[in-house]
XYZ file of C-alpha atoms in Angstrom:
595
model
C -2.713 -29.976 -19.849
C 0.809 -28.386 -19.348
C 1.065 -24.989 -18.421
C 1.973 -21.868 -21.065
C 5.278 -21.220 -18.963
C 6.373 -24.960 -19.741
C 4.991 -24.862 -22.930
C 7.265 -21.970 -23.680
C 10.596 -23.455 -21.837
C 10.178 -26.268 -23.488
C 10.453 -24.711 -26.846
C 13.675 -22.443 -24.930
C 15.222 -25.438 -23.513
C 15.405 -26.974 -27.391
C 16.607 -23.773 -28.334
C 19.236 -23.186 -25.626
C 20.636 -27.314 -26.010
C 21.081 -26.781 -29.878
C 23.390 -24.176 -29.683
C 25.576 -26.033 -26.954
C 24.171 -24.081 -23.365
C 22.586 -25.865 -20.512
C 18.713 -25.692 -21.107
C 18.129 -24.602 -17.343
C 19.186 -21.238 -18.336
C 15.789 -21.310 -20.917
C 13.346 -20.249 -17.509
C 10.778 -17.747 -18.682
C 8.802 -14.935 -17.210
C 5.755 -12.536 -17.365
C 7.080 -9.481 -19.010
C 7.912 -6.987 -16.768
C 7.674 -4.666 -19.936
C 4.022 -5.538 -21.169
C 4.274 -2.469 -23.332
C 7.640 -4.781 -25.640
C 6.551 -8.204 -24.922
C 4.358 -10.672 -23.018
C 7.027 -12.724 -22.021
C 10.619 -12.831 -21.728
C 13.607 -15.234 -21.204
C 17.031 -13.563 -19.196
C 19.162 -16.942 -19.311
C 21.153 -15.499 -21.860
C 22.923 -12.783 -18.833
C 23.583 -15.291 -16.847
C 24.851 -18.164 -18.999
C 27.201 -15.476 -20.679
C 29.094 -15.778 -17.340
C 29.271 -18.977 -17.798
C 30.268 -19.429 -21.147
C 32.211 -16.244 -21.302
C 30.284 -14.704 -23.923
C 28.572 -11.579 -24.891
C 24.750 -12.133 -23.514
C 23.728 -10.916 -26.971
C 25.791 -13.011 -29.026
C 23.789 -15.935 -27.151
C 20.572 -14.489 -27.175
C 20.657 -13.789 -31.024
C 21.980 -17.912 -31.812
C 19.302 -18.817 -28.909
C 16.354 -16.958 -31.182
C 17.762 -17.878 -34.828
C 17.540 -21.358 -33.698
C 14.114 -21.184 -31.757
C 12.442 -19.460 -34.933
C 8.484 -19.415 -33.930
C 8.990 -21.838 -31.811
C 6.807 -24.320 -34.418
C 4.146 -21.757 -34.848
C 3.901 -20.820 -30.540
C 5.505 -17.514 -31.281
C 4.463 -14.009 -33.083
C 7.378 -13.130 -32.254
C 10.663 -13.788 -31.179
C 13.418 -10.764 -30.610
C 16.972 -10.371 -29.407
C 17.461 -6.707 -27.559
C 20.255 -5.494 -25.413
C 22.444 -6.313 -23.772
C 20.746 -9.876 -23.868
C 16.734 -10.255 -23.204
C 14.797 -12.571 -25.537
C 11.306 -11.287 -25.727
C 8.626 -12.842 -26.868
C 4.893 -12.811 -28.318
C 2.452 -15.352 -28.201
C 0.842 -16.483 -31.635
C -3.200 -15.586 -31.665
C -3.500 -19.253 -33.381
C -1.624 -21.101 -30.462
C -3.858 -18.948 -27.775
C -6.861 -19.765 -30.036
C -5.994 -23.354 -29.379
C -5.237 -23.275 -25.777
C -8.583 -21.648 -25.109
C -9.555 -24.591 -26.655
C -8.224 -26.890 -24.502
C -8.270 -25.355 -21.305
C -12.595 -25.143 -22.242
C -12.697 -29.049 -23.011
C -10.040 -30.102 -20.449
C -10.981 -31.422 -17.112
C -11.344 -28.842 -14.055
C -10.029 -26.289 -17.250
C -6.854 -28.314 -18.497
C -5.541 -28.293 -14.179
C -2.942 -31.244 -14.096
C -3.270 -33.331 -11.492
C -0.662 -33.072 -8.760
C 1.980 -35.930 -9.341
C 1.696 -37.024 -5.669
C -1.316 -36.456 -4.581
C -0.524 -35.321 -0.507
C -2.724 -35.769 3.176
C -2.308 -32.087 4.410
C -3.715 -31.503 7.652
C -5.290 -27.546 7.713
C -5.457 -26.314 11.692
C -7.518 -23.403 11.190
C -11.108 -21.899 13.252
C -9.664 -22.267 16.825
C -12.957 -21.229 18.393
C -13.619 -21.615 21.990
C -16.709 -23.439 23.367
C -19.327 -21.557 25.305
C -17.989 -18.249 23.820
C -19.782 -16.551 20.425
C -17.362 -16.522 17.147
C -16.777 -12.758 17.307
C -14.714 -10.873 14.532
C -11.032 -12.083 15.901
C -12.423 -15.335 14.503
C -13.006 -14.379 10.691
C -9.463 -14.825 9.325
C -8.407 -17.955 10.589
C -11.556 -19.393 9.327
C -11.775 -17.525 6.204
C -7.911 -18.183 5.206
C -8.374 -21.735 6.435
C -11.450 -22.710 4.363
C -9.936 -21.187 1.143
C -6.555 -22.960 1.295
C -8.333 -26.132 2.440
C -10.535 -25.780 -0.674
C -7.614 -24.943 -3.153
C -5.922 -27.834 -1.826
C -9.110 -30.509 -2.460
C -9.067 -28.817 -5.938
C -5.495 -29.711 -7.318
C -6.271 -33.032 -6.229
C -4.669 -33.487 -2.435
C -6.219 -34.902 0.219
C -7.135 -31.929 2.738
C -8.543 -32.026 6.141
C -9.240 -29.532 8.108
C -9.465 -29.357 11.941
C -11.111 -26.602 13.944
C -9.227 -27.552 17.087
C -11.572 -26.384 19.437
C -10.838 -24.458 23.100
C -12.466 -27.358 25.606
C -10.158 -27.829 27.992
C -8.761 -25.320 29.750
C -9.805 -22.974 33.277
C -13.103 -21.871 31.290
C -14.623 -25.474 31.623
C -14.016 -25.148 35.778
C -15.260 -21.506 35.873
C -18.325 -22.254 33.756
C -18.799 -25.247 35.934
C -18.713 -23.182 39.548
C -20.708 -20.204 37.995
C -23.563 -23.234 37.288
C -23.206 -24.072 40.805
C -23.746 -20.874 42.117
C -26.554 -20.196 39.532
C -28.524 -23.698 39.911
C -26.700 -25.322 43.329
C -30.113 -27.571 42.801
C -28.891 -29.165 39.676
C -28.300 -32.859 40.303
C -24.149 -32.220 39.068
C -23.597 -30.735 42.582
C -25.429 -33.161 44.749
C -22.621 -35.617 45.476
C -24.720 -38.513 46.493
C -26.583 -38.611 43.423
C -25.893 -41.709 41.533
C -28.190 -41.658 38.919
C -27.943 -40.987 35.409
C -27.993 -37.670 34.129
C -29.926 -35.667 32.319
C -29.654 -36.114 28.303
C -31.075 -32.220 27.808
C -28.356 -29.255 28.690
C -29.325 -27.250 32.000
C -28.568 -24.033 29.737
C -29.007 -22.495 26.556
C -26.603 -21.205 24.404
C -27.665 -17.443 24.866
C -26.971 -18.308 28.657
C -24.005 -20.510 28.195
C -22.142 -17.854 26.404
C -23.758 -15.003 29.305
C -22.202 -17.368 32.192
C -18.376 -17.127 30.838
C -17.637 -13.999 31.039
C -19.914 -13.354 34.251
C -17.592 -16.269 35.844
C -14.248 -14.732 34.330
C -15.147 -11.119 35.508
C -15.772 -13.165 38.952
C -12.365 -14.834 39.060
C -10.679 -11.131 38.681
C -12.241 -10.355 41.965
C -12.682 -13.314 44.477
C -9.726 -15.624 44.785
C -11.919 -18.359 46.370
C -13.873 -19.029 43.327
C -11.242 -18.402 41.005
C -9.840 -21.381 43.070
C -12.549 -23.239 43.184
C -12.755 -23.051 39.251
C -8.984 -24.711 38.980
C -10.003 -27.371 41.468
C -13.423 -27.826 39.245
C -11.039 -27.834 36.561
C -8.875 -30.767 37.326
C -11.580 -33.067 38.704
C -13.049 -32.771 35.354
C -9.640 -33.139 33.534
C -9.402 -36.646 35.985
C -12.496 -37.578 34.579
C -15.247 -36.535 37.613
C -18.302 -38.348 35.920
C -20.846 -35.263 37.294
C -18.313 -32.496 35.827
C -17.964 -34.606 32.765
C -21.217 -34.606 32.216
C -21.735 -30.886 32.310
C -18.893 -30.600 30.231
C -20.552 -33.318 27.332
C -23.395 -30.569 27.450
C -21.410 -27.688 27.130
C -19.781 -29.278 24.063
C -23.005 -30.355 22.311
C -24.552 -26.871 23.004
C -21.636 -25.342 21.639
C -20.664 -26.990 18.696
C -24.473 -26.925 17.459
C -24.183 -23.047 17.040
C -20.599 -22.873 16.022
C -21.307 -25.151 13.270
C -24.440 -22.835 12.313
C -22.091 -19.506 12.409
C -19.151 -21.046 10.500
C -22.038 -22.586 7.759
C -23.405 -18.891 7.310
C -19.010 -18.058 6.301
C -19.851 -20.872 3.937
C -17.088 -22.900 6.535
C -17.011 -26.450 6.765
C -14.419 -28.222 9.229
C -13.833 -32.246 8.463
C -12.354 -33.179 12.459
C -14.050 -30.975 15.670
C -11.196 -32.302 17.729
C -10.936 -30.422 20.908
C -8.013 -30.017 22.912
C -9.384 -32.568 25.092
C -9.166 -35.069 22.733
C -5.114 -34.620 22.832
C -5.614 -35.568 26.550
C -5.031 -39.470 26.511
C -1.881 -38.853 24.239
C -0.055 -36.683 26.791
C 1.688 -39.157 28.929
C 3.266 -40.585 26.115
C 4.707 -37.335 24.865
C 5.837 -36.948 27.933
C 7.212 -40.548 28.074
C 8.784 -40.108 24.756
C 10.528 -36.599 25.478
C 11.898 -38.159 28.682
C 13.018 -41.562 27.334
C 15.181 -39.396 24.230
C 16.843 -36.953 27.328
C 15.356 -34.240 25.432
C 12.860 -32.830 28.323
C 14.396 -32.099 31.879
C 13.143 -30.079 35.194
C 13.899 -26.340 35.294
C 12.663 -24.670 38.393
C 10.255 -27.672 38.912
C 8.792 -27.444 35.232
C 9.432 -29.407 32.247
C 11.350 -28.235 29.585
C 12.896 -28.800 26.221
C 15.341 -26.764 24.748
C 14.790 -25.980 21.312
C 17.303 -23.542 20.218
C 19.702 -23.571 17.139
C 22.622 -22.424 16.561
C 21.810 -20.678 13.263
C 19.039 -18.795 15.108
C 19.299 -14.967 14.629
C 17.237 -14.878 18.089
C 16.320 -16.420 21.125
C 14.558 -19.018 20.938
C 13.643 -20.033 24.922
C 12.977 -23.532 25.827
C 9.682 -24.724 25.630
C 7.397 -25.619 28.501
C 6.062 -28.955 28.312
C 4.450 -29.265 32.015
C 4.400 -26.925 34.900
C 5.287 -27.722 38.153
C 2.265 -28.413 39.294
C 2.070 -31.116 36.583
C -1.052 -29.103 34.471
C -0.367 -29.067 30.809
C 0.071 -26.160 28.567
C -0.881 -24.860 24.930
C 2.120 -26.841 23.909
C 1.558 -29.894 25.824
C -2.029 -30.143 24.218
C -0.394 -29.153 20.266
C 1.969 -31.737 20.804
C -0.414 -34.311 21.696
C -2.378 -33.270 18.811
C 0.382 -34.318 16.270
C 0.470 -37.298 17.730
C -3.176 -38.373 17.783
C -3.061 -36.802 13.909
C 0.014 -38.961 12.796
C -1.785 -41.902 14.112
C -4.478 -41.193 12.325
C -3.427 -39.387 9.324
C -0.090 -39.917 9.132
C 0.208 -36.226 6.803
C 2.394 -35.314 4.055
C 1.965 -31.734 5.230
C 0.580 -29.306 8.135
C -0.117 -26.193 7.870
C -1.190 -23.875 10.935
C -3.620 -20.963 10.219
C -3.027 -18.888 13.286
C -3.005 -15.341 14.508
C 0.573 -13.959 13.436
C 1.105 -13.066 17.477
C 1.702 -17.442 18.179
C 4.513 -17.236 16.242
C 7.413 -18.523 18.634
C 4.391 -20.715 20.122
C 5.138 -22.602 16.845
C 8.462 -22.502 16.524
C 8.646 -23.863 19.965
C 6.082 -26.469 18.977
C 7.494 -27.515 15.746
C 11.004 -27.895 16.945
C 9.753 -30.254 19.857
C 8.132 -32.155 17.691
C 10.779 -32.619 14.993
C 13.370 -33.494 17.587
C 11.636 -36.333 19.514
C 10.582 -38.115 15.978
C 6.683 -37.188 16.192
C 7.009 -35.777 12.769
C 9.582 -36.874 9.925
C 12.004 -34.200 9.410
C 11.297 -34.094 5.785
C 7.472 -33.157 6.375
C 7.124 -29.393 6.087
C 4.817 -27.785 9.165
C 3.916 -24.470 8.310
C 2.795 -21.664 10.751
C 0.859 -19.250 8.542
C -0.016 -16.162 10.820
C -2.075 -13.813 10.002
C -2.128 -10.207 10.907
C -5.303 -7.898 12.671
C -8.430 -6.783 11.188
C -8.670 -3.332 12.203
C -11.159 -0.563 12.165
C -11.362 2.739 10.376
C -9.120 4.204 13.265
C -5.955 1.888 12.604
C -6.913 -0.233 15.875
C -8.314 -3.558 16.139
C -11.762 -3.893 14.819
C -14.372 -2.914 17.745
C -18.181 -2.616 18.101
C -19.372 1.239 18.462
C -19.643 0.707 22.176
C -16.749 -0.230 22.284
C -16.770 -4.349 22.322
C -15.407 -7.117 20.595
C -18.211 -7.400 17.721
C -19.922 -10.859 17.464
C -19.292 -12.362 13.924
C -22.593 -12.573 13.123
C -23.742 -9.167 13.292
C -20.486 -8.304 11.410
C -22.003 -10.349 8.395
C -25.504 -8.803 9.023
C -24.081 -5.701 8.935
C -21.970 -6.053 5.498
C -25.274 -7.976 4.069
C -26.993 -4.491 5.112
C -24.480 -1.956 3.319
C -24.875 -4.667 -0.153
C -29.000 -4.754 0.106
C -29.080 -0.556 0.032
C -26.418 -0.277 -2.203
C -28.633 -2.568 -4.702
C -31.869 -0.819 -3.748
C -30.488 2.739 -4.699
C -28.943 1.564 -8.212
C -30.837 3.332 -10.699
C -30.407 0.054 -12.514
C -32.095 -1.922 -9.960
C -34.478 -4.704 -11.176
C -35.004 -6.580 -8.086
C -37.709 -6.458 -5.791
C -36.950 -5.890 -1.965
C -37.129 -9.621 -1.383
C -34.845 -10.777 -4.210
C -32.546 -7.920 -3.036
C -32.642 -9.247 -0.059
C -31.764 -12.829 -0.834
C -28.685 -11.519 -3.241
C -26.987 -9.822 -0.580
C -26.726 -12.486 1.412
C -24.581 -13.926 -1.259
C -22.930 -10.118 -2.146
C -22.219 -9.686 1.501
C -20.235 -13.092 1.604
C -18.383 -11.963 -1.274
C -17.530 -8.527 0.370
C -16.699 -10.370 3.414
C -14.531 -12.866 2.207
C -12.654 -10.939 -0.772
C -12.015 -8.055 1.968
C -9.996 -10.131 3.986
C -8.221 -12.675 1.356
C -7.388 -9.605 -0.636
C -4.407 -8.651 1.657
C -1.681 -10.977 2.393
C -2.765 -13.176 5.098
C 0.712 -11.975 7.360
C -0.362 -7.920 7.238
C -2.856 -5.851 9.114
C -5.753 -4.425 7.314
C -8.517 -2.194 7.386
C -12.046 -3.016 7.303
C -13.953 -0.860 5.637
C -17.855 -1.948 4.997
C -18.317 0.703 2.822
C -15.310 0.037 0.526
C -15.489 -3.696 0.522
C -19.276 -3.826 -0.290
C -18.985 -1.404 -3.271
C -19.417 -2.928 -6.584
C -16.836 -1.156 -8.466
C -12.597 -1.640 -7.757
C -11.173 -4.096 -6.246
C -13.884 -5.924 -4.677
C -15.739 -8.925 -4.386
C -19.214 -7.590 -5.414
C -17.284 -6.163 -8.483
C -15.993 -9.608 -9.375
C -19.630 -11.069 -8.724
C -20.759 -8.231 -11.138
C -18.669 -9.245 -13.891
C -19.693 -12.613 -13.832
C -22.637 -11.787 -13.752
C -22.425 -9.394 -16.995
C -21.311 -12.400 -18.630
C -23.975 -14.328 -17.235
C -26.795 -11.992 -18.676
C -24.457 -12.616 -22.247
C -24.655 -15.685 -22.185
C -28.625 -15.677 -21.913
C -29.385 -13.489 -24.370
C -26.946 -14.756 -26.905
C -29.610 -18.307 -25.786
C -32.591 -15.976 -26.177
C -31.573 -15.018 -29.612
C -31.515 -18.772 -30.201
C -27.772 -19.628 -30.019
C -26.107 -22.629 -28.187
C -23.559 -22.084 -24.828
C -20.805 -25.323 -25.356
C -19.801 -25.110 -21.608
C -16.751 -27.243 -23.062
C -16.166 -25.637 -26.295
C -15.086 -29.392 -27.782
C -17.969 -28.343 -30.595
C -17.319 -24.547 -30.410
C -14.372 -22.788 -32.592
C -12.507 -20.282 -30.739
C -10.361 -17.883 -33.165
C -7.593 -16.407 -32.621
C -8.001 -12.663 -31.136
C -9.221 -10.273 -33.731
C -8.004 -7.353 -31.310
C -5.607 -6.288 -28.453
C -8.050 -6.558 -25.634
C -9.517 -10.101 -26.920
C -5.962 -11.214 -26.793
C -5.306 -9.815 -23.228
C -8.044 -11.856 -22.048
C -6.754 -14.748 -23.518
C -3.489 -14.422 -21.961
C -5.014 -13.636 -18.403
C -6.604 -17.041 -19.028
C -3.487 -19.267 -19.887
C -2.697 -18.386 -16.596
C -4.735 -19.960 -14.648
C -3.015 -23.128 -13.923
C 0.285 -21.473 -12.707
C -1.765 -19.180 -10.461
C -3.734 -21.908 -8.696
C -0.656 -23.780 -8.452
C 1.617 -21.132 -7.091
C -0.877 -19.752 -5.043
C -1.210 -23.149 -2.792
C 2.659 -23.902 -2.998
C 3.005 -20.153 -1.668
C -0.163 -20.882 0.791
C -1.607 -17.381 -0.915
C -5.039 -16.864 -1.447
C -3.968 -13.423 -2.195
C -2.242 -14.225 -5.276
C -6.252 -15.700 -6.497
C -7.623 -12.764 -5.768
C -4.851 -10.131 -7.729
C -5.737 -12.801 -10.735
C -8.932 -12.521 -10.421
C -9.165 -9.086 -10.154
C -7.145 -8.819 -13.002
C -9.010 -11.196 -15.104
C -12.270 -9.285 -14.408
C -10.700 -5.788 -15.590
C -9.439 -7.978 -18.666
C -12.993 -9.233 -19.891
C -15.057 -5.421 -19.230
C -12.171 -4.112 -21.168
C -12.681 -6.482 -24.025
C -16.440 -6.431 -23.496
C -16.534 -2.193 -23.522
C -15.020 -2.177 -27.164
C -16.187 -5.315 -28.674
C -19.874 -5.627 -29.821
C -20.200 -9.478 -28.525
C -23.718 -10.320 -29.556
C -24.054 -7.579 -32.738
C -21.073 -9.020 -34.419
C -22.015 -9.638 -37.932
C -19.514 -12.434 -38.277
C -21.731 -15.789 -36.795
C -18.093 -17.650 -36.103
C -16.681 -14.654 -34.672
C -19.522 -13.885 -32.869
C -19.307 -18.202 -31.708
C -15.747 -17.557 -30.698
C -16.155 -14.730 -28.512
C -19.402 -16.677 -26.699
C -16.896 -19.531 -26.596
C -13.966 -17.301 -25.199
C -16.496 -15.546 -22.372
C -17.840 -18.555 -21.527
C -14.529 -20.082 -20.349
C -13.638 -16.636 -18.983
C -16.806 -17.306 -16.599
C -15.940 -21.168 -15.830
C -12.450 -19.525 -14.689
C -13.534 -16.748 -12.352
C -16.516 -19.335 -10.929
C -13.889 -21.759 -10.319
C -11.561 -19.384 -8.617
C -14.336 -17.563 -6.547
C -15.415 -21.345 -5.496
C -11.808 -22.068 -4.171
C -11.826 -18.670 -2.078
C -15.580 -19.815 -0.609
C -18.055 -17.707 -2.247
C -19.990 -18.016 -5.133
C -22.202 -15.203 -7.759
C -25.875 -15.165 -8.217
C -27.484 -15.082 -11.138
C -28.754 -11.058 -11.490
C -27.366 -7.994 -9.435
């Protein structure tokens, strides 16, 4: 199903062609003057340049010959010096309700080349807790990954785990010091090894930081870590071993914090799993003469001459051969091109790794890893802060573990619903809807903002259920919901896809706002992925839930005298719900039934 905006332009374009101007000045926009028109076309300014014409002499011939655009239009209208604004009819919106209802994922076209997009997003390290630092990435991630799946591209998302860096040798030498007995230390052990972990994951993630706070203070063990370290990296079988646990342990309870973000990952490479491809990059950057020694290291330079700054080389090995960040990204693209070969990457990163990516990018345009034609994009996000402007912190002072971040928006959403005078619930269905409120808050809080900015979190705004929230949104569809029900209870018929259902055209302004929120649906979900916005979902959203309580506040849905009015506006609600569900879906959360 083609989207209003081409609809329209195609009518423009006819327009523009018959009376002898190039049709690509027939683009039209959202009226930036909603208070004149809905939409408007400003080709005429700039092809009176062209033509050497008064704007409004074209703009007039442009409308005479468009008419009502075969019965699109309610109306059509030349103003100074050269604006053509325009209506939509309430029979053409009537009909693209119609089709939008029976339509397939609500008249979405597919994309014409379907693309494999790889989404880098989560970036959690083993044997340490997600903690709040870890929301965006994974919240951003999952929602563009999602969009993605839902136009129709192939998505696949990678958490790109921290596994192989000094953490693995300090973990490793804390053990030792802990539990010398263990058989991993005894070096003329040559059994096998034990299948169960020596540790826990409560101790596991109490060893790191014990063993980092260690490596600040005694130089022996911090070298003794590095030395643990690269044994493991050459494959010691005893260190490997601890390692395999440390992984398994790990992963087990990052995939059970991610599943309570409602986040789901499709690779859990590791950074050791770019290991084996690293002396080929290497190979490769040395064979092209684009890597060479600089104070012992390896380099490549990466800087261009339109740059508008530096741009330093980037460091491929160090001089005592160890690999870096960049070393291990690289090797990633090439294990992913391998297997993937993508049309598309696109990095989900704090905002801070900027020239990390640049760096990273450039290498791995220049040696031929990636086609110059395939877009990589680095979108960074910006801090979650607290209340006081600074990065988000526990009361004590701490970085605040993810999970008792969610526990503690789930908390503000259960007493907001058990002090609502309009409460229904008992404490246990409370309970079990703010689990699914608090997601909502969560989520919405964060994808709100543009994914590049700082923001403020701010438990008691974002779990309110009125402005511009995500309980709010739940609430309205919810509203509709209850509708919907009693409009059943009262012994009507819900046609989910309206192909039996007859929607009018709008009997009022705020029936017709709704409907034109609606047409725009398509566009959003398109531009919002193309733009890699999530943002841009939740303004429409937003918007699209002020649009239906407006139109439900001064229409009297279910008293309406009229049976096929009254069937038109359960028809028009019910794809109003089908389009919020479907957007709340793509940004990961989903409503409950009552609130």
């Amino acid at each position: 199903m083609k989207k209003i905006l081409d609809l329209m332009e195609g009518q423009l374009r006819a327009a523009f062609s018959a009376c002898g101007y190039d049709e690509t000045f027939a683009k039209v926009v959202l009226s930036n003057r909603p208070d004149l028109c809905e939409y408007q076309c400003n080709g005429s300014m700039a092809a009176a340049k062209a033509y050497r014409k008064k704007p409004i002499d074209i703009a007039n011939g442009v409308v005479e010959q468009l008419g009502d655009g075969q019965g699109m239009f309610s109306m059509v209208q030349a103003v100074m010096p050269g604006f053509i604004n325009l209506k939509l009819s309430g029979q053409f919106l009537a009909d693209y309700m119609k089709g939008m209802a029976a339509g397939e994922k609500l008249g979405l076209e597919k994309p014409e080349k379907p693309e494999t997009i790889i989404v880098d997003y989560g970036g959690a390290n083993v044997a340490k807790p997600l903690h709040v630092g870890h929301l965006r990435a994974a919240v951003i991630g999952e929602s563009i990954k999602r969009l993605g799946n839902f136009l129709g591209h192939h998505m696949i998302g990678d958490v790109h785990l921290g596994d192989w860096g000094l953490q693995m040798g300090l973990i490793i030498e804390e053990l030792r010091d802990r539990k010398p007995e263990l058989v991993y230390f005894d070096e003329s052990y040559t059994g096998e090894y034990p299948e169960e972990a020596p540790f826990t994951i409560g101790e596991l993630e109490e060893i790191y930081p014990a063993a980092s706070a260690k490596s600040k203070e005694d130089e022996a063990f911090k070298e003794r870590a590095h030395q643990a370290t690269l044994k493991l990296q050459n494959g010691y079988a005893p260190f490997r071993a601890i390692w395999n646990h440390i992984i398994r342990v790990s992963v087990t309870d990052l995939k059970k914090n991610y599943s309570n973000l409602n986040v789901t990952f499709d690779l859990w490479k590791g950074e050791s799993d770019a290991e084996p491809y690293i002396p080929k990059l290497i190979n490769l950057l040395t064979e092209k003469g684009l890597a060479y020694e600089s104070q012992g290291a390896l380099v490549v330079d990466v800087a261009e001459e339109t740059d508008t700054k530096e741009i330093p080389p980037c460091l491929v090995r160090k001089s005592d051969g160890a690999a870096l960040y960049a070393t291990s990204d690289l090797g990633t693209i090439i294990q992913r091109e391998e297997d993937f070969h993508p049309d598309r990457y696109i990095y989900v990163v704090d905002k801070r790794q900027d020239m990390h990516f640049v760096q990273v990018f450039r290498v791995a345009k220049k040696a031929g890893i990636v086609e110059q034609d395939v877009p990589m994009i680095f979108l960074g996000f910006g801090t979650m802060n607290g209340k006081d402007g600074k990065p988000f912190k526990t009361r004590e002072g701490g970085v605040m573990r993810l999970e008792r971040l969610i526990s503690d928006i789930d908390e503000a959403v259960y007493q907001r619903i058990m002090e609502s005078e309009r409460r229904s619930m008992t404490e246990e269905e409370a309970r079990a809807a703010s689990t699914i409120i608090g997601l909502a808050a969560l989520k919405y809080g964060d994808l709100s903002n543009q994914a590049s900015k700082d923001y403020i979190f701010d438990v008691e705004r974002f779990s309110s259920f009125e402005g511009n929230t995500g309980p709010y949104i739940l609430y309205t569809i919810v509203r509709i919901k209850s509708i919907l029900n009693k409009y059943r209870e009262d012994g009507g018929q819900v046609d989910e896809t309206a192909e039996t259902k007859v929607i009018l055209p709008p009997a009022g302004e705020t029936e017709k706002a709704l409907m034109l929120l609606l047409t725009r649906y398509s566009e959003v979900l398109e531009n919002s992925f193309a733009e890699t916005a999530p943002h841009k979902i939740c303004q429409y959203v937003f918007e699209l839930a002020n649009a239906f309580n407006s139109f439900y506040h001064e229409t009297k849905i279910l008293s309406e005298g009229d049976e096929a009015r009254k069937d038109s506006y359960i028809g028009l609600i019910t794809l109003a719900r089908r389009v919020l569900e479907a957007c709340i879906d793509v940004l990961g959360f989903e409503a409950p039934d009552r609130m």
